[in-house]
Coordinates of C-alpha atoms in Angstrom, one line a residue:
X1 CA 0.0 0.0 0.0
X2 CA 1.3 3.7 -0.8
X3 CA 2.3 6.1 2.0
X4 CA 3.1 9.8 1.9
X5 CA 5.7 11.4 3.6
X6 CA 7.0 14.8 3.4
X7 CA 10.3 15.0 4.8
X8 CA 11.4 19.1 5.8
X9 CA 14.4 20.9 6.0
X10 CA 15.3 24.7 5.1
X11 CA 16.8 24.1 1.4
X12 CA 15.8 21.5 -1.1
X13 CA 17.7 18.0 -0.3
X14 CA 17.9 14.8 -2.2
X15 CA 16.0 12.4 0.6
X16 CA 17.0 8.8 1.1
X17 CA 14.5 6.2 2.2
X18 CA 16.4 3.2 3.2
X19 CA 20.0 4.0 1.4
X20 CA 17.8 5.0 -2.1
X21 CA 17.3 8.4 -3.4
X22 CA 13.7 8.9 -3.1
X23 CA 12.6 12.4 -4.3
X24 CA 13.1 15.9 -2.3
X25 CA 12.8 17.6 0.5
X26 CA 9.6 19.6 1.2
X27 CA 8.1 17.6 -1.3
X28 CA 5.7 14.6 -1.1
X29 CA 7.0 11.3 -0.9
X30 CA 5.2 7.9 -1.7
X31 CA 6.8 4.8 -0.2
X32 CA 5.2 1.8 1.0
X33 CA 3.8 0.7 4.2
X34 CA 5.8 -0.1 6.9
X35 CA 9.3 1.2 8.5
X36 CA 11.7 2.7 6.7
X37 CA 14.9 4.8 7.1
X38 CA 15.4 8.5 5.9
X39 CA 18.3 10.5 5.8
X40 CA 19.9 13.4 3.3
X41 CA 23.4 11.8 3.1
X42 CA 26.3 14.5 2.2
X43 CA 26.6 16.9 3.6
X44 CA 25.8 15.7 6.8
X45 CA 24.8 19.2 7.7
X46 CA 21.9 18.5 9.7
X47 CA 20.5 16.7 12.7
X48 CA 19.6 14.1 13.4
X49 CA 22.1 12.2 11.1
X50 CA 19.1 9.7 9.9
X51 CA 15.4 8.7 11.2
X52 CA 13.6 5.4 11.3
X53 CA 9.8 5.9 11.1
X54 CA 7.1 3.8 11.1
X55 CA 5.0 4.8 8.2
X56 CA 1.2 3.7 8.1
X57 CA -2.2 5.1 7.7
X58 CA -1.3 8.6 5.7
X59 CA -2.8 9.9 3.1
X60 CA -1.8 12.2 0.3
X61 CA -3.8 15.2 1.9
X62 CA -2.3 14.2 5.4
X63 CA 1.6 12.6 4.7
X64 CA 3.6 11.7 8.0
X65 CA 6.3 14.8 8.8
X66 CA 9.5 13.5 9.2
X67 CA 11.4 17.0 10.3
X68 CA 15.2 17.5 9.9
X69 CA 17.3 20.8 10.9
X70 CA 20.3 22.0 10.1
X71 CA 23.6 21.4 12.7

């Protein structure tokens, strides 16, 4: 089943979603149920370095926010 995530951060970042490029920052992300890890890779110029999230139950009006700030 599809998910939506929308993963933040101040500039537009190439997301990873278990070690895959997976779209952008600030964007909406599909990705399938269940838990997964995202992360920005290089520069690791933000915290935290990587998040595993349980992703269920979203919708593409309501995606899971998966925050991530800069250092």
């Amino acid at each position: 089943m599809d998910e939506f995530v929308i993963v933040t951060f101040p500039g537009r970042r190439q997301v990873y979603v278990d070690g895959n490029p997976n779209g952008f920052t600030n964007d909406i992300i599909q990705v399938q149920t269940g838990t997964h890890t995202f992360d920005l890779f290089a520069p690791r110029n933000y915290k935290p370095f990587s998040q595993t999230v349980k992703v269920t139950g979203t919708l593409a009006s309501l995606p899971k926010i998966i925050e991530f700030k800069p250092l």
